[in-house]
Each structure stands twice: as structure tokens, then as C-alpha cells.
Short mmCIF file of C-alpha atoms and ligand atoms in Angstrom, two decimals:
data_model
loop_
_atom_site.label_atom_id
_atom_site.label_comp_id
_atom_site.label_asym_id
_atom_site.label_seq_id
_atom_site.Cartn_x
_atom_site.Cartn_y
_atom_site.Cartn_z
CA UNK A 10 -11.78 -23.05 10.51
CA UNK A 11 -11.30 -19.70 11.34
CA UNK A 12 -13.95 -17.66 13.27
CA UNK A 13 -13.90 -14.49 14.93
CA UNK A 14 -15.93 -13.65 17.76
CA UNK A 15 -17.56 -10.54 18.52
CA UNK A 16 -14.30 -8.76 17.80
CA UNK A 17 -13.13 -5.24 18.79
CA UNK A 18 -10.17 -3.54 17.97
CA UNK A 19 -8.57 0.26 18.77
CA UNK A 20 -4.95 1.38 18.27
CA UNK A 21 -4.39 3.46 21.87
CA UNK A 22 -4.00 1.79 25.56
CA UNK A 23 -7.67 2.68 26.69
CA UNK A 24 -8.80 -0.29 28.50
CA UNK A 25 -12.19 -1.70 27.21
CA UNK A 26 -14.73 0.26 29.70
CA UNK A 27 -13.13 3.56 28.32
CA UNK A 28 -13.13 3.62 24.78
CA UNK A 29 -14.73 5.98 23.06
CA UNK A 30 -16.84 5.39 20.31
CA UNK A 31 -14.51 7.65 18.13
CA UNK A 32 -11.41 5.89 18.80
CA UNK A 33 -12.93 2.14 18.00
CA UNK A 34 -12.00 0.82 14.99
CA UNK A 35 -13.37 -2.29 14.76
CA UNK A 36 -16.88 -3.25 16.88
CA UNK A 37 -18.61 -6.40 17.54
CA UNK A 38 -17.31 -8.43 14.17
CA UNK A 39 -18.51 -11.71 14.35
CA UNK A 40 -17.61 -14.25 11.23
CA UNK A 41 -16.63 -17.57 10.81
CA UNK A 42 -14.65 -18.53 7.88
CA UNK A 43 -15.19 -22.59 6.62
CA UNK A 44 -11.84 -23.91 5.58
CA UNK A 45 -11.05 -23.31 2.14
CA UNK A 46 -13.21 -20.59 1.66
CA UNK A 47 -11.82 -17.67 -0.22
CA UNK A 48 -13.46 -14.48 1.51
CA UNK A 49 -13.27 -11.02 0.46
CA UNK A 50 -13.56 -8.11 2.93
CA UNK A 51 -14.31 -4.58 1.33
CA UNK A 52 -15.01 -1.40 2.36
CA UNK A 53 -14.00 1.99 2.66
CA UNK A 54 -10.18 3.65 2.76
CA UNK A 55 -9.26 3.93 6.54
CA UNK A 56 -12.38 1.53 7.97
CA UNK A 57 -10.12 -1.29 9.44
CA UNK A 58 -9.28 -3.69 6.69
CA UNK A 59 -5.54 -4.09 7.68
CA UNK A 60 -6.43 -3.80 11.51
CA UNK A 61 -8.74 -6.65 10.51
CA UNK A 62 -5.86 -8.60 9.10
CA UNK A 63 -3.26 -8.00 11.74
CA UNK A 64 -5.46 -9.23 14.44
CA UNK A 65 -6.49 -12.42 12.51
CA UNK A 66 -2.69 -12.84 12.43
CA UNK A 67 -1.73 -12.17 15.87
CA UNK A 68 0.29 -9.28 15.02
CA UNK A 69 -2.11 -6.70 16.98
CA UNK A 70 -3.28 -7.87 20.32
CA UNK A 71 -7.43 -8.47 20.53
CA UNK A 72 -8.78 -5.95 22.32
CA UNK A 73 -12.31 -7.41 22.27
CA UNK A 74 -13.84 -10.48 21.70
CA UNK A 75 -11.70 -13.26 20.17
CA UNK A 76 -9.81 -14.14 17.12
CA UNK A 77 -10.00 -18.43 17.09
CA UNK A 78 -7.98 -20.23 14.56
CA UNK A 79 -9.13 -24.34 14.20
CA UNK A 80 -9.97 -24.06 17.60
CA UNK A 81 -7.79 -22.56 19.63
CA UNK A 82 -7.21 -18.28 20.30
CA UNK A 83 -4.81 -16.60 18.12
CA UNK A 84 -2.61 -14.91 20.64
CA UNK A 85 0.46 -14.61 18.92
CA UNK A 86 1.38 -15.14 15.04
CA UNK A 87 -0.21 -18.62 13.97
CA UNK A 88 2.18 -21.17 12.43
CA UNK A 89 1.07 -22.29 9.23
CA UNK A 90 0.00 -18.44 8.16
CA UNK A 91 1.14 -16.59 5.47
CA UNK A 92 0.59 -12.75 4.59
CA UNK A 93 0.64 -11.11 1.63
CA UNK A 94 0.91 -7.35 1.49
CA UNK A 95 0.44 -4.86 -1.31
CA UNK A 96 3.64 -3.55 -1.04
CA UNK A 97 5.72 -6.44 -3.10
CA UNK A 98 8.61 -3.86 -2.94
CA UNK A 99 9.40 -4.24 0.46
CA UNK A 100 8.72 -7.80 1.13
CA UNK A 101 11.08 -9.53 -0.72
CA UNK A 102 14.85 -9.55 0.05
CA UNK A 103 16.34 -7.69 -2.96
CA UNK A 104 20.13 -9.23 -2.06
CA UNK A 105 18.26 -12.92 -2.18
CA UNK A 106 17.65 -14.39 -5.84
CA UNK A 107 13.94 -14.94 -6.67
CA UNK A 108 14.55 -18.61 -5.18
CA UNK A 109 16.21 -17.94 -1.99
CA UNK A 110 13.07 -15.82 -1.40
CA UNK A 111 10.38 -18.53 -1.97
CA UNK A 112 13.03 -21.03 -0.33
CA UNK A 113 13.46 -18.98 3.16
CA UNK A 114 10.15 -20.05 4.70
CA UNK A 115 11.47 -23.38 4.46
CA UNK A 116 14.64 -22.97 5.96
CA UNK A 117 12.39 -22.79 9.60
CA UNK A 118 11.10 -26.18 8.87
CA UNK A 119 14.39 -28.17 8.84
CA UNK A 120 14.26 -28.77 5.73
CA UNK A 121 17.94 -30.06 3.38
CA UNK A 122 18.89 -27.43 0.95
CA UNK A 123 18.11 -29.47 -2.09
CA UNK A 124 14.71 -30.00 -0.84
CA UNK A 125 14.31 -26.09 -0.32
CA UNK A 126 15.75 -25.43 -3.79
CA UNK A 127 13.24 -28.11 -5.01
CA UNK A 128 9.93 -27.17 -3.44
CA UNK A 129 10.75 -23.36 -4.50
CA UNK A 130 11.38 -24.02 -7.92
CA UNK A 131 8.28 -26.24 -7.86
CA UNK A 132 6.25 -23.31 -6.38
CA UNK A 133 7.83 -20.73 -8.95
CA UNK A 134 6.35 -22.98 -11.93
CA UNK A 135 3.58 -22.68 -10.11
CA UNK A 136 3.12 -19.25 -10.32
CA UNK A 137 4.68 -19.00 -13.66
CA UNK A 138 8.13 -17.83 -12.91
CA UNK A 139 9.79 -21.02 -13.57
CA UNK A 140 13.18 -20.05 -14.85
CA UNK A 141 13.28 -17.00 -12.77
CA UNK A 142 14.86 -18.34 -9.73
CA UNK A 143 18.44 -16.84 -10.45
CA UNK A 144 17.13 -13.65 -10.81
CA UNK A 145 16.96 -10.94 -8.21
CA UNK A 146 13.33 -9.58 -7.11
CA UNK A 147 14.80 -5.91 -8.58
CA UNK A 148 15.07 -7.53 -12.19
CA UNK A 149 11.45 -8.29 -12.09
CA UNK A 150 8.95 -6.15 -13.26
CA UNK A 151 5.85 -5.42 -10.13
CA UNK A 152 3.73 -7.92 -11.27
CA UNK A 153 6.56 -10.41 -11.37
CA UNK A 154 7.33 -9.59 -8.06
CA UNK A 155 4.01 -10.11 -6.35
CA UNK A 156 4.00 -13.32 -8.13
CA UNK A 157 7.61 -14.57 -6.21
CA UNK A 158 5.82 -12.89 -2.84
CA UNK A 159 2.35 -15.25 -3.39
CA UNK A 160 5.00 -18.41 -4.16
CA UNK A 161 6.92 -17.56 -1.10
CA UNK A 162 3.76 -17.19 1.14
CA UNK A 163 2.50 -20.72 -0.69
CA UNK A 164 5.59 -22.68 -0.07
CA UNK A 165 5.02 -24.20 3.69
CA UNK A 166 1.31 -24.91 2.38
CA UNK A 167 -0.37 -22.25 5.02
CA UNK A 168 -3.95 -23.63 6.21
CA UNK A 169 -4.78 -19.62 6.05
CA UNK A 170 -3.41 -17.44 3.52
CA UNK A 171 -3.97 -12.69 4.17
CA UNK A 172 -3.44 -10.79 1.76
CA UNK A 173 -3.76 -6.92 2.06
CA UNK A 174 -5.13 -6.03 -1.22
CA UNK A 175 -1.78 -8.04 -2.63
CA UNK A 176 -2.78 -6.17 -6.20
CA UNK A 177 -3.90 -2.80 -5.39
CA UNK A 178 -0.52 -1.39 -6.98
CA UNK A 179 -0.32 -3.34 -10.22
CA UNK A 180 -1.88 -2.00 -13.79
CA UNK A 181 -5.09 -3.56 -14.67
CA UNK A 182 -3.82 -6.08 -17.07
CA UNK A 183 -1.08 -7.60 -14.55
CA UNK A 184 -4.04 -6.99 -11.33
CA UNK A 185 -6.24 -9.67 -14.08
CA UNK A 186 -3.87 -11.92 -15.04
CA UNK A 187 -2.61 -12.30 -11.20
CA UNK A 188 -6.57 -12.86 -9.83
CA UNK A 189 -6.79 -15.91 -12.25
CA UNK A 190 -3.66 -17.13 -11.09
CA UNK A 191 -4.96 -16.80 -7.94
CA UNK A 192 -8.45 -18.15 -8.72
CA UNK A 193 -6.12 -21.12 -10.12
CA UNK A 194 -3.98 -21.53 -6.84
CA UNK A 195 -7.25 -21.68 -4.13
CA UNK A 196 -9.17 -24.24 -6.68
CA UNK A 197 -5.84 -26.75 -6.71
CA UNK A 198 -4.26 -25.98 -2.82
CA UNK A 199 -8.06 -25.61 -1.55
CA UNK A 200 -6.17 -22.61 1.09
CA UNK A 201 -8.37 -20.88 3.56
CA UNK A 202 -8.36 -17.18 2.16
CA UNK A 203 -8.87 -13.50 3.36
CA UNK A 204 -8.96 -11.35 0.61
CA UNK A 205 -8.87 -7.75 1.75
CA UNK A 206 -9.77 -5.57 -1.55
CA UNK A 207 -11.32 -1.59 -1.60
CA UNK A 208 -12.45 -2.66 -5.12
CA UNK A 209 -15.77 -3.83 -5.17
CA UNK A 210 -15.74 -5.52 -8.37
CA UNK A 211 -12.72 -7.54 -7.91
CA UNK A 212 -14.27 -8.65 -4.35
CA UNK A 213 -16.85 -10.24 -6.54
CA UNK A 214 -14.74 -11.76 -9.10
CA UNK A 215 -12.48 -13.40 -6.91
CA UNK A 216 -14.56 -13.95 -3.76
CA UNK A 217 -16.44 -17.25 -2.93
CA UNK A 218 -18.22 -14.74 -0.26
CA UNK A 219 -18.23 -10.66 -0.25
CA UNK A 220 -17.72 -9.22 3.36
CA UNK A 221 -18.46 -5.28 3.57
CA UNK A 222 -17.19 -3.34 6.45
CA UNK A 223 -18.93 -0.09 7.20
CA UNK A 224 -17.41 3.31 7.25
CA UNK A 225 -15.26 4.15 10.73
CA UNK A 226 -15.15 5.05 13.23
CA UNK A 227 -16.41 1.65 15.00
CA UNK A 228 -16.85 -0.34 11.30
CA UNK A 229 -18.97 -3.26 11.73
CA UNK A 230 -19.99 -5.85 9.08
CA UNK A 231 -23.03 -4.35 6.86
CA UNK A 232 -23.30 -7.01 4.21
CA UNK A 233 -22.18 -10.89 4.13
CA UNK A 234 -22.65 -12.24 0.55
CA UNK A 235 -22.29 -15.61 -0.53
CA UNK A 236 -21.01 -15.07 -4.25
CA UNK A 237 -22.86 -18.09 -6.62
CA UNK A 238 -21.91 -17.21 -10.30
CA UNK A 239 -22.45 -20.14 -12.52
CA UNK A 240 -19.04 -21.94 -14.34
CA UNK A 241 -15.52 -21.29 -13.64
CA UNK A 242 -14.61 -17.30 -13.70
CA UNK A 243 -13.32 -15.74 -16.68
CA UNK A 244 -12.40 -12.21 -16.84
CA UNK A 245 -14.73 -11.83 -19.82
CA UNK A 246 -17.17 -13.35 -19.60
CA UNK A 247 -18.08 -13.88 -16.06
CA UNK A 248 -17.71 -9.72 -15.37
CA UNK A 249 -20.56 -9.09 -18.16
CA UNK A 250 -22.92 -12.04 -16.41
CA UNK A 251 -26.46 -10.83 -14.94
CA UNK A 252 -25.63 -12.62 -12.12
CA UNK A 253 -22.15 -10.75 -11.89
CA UNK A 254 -23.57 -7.45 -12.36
CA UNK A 255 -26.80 -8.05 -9.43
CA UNK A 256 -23.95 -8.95 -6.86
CA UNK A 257 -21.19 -5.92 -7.62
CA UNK A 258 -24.40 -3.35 -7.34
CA UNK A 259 -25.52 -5.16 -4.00
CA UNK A 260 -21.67 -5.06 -2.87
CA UNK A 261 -21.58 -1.44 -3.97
CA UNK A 262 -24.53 -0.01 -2.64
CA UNK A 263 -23.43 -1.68 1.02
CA UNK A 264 -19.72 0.22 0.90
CA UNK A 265 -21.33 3.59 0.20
CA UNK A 266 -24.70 3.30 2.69
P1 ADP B 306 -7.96 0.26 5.96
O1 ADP B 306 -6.97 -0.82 5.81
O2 ADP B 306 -9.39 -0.19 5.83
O3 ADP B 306 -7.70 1.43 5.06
P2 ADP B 306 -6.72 0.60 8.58
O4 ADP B 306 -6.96 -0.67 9.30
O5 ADP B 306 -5.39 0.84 8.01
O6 ADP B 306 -7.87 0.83 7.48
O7 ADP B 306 -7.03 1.82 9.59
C1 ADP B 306 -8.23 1.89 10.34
C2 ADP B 306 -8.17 3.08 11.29
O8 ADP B 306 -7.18 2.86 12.27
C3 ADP B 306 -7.81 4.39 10.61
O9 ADP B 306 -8.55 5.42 11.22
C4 ADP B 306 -6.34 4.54 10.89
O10 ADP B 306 -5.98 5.89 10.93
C5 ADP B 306 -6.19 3.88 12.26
N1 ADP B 306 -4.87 3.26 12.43
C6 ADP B 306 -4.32 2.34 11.62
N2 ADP B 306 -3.12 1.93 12.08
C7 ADP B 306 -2.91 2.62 13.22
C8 ADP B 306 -1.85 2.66 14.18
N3 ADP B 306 -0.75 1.88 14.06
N4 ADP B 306 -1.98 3.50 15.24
C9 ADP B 306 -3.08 4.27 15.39
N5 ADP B 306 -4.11 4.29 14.53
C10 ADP B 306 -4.03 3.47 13.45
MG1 MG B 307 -5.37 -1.10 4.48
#
């Protein structure tokens, strides 16, 4: 379980008595976070998404408050976390085949070499890349390439998976086809999920719960939504359901209050 407790977070060495209200980023966020939830956060450009995300994974210091991760205080990067970032072109190794990629996580775990090459090939055909493991990340197309950077985040099984609005860059066709696949990955691994999206209708389609930020300076959580749509999501059909529609103008009307 992850929760975070009455969290606050600024970039800047003011010590807590002397920040000023402009220079907060992130005040009094309280949340916890059941395991194998998949949550979305949302809100505006610049309100503290990615600060949000760093500090859940130990990469910025806690200013305020507390980050706690199945009971104990994240104070440096958690083992058994994985990140994924928007930016697919820099987080794969372009002089690494598609493989070696998904297979270096493993290497830290001791694990033989045919194992490695086993569980990433496994993971590949998970994300439907198997047969691409020979290639290099630079012979894929973007889409491709986010899908090698999820596998490669999946493959040591993370108890939380970030991702930093992983499809933000990726044409709408290839940012549909890669929600279902995730959709498809949370409902068989059961992961623990932040989902960090400025689009408010894919917060919806792909969130179990809806988490909206307020503007900056100082965001702090204006809306917590649990997300009940009836049957399994389908980009079709579930977008153009009443119940769909309710939530994404309740979502939206919360990011621009
Ligand atoms: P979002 O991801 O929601 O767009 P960010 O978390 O990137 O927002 O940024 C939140 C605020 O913190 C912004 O005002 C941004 O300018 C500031 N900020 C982000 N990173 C840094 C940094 N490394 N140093 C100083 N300020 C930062
Ligand atoms: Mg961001």
C-alpha cells in the first residue's frame, strides 16, 4: 500500500518555516493508494505532477509530510519500483538490442543469462513485440519503443509501477492501442499504478480512480474520483457511455475551477 501523508514539496533550500506560499509546489497531499489500484493524477501543465512522482520514488527528498511505501518511509529509491517516462527516446539504451533493454533490470537480481534472455522475451510477447528482441530501440517506430520501455519497467514484477504521462508523445491511434495494452497488463499482473496524465479523458478511461491536482503555486488535491464504468473498457464503446461522459465532465470541470 502506498500512502502519502500530508505531503509538501518545493524545489529551493528554504527550510519548512520559510517557504513562501509562491514557491510551494505541492501542499498538504494526503492519499493512500490500495495495492493494485491503478490511479490517475491530472491536472494542469506545471502544477506538480512529475514533482509528485519523483517524491513517491525517492528521487526528490520530502520536504513535508511523508511519502510511506507498505509501511515503511520512502527515503531513497524503493526496490521493486519502476518508472516510466514520456520520453521513450531517452530511456532506452540505443547500443542495447530491444532484449538487452528489457533484460538489464534483471541483471541486478543475480539472475543466469538464459534466465534474463528468457523472462525478457517472455515480457516482450507480452507487450506484443515478440520477435523484436534483436532489434535496436532506433529501428522501432515511438510507439514500439514505449512498448520495450513498459516491458523493461514490468520485468522484476514492481509492486508499484510511475509513469509520467508514458503516452503523451505518441499519435492517437498508437496512445489507444498502448492504454488497452495497459488496461490488459494491470488486470493480469494486478501492479499498484500511478498514472500521471494532463488528459482528462484518458484519466477516465484508464483510471480505476481520477485524482485532480489544482493549479500552482501550492497544488493541492481538488477532486478524488472513484471511476465505476460498467464491463471491461473498450475504446468504443466505453468513451460514448453515460456513465463515461458524467465522470470526464466532473474530472474536467475540477482541472479548470
Ligand atoms: P507538471 O509535471 O504538473 O507539469 P512539474 O512537477 O514539472 O509540473 O513542475 C511543478 C512546478 O515546479 C513548476 O512551477 C516548475 O517550474 C517547478 N519545477 C519543476 N522542476 C523543478 C526543478 N528541478 N527546480 C525548480 N523548479 C522546478
Ligand atoms: Mg510533468
Amino acid at each position: 500500500m502506498l500512502r502519502l501523508d500530508s505531503l509538501g514539496q518545493w524545489y529551493g533550500d528554504h527550510p519548512v518555516h520559510a517557504v513562501h506560499p509562491a514557491h510551494s509546489v505541492l501542499r498538504d497531499i494526503s492519499l493512500t493508494v490500495p495495492d493494485g489500484q491503478l490511479v490517475c493524477v491530472v491536472g494542469p501543465s506545471g502544477c506538480g505532477k512529475s514533482t509528485l512522482l519523483r517524491t513517491i520514488a525517492g528521487l526528490l527528498p520530502t520536504r513535508e509530510g511523508a511519502v510511506i511505501l507498505d509501511g515503511h518511509p520512502v527515503t531513497g529509491v524503493p526496490d521493486r519500483l519502476a518508472v516510466v517516462f514520456q520520453d521513450y527516446g531517452r530511456s532506452l539504451f540505443p547500443w542495447l538490442s530491444v532484449r538487452e533493454n528489457v533484460a538489464l533490470p534483471l541483471r541486478r537480481r543475480g539472475m543466469g543469462r538464459a534466465e534474463r534472455r528468457d523472462e525478457a522475451e517472455r515480457m516482450l510477447e507480452r507487450v506484443g513485440l515478440g520477435g523484436a528482441g534483436r532489434r535496436h530501440p532506433w529501428q522501432l517506430s515511438g510507439g514500439m519503443q514505449q512498448r520495450v520501455a513498459i516491458a523493461r519497467a514490468l520485468v522484476c514484477r514492481p509492486s508499484l509501477l510511475l509513469m509520467d504521462e508514458p503516452f503523451g508523445s505518441l499519435d492517437a491511434q498508437t496512445r489507444e492501442d498502448l492504454e488497452d495494452l495497459l488496461l490488459e497488463v494491470h488486470r493480469t499482473e494486478g501492479t499498484t499504478i500511478v498514472f500521471v496524465t494532463h488528459d482528462i479523458d484518458e484519466s477516465v478511461y484508464v483510471g480505476d480512480r481520477v485524482v485532480v491536482l489544482s493549479a500552482g503555486p501550492g497544488s493541492r488535491v481538488v477532486l478524488d474520483l472513484p471511476v465505476d464504468l460498467p464491463g471491461k473498457r473498450d475504446q468504443i464503446g466505453t468513451r460514448g457511455l453515460p456513465e463515461f461522459v458524467a465522470l470526464r465532465a466532473e474530472v474536467g470541470r475540477a482541472v479548470r475551477a
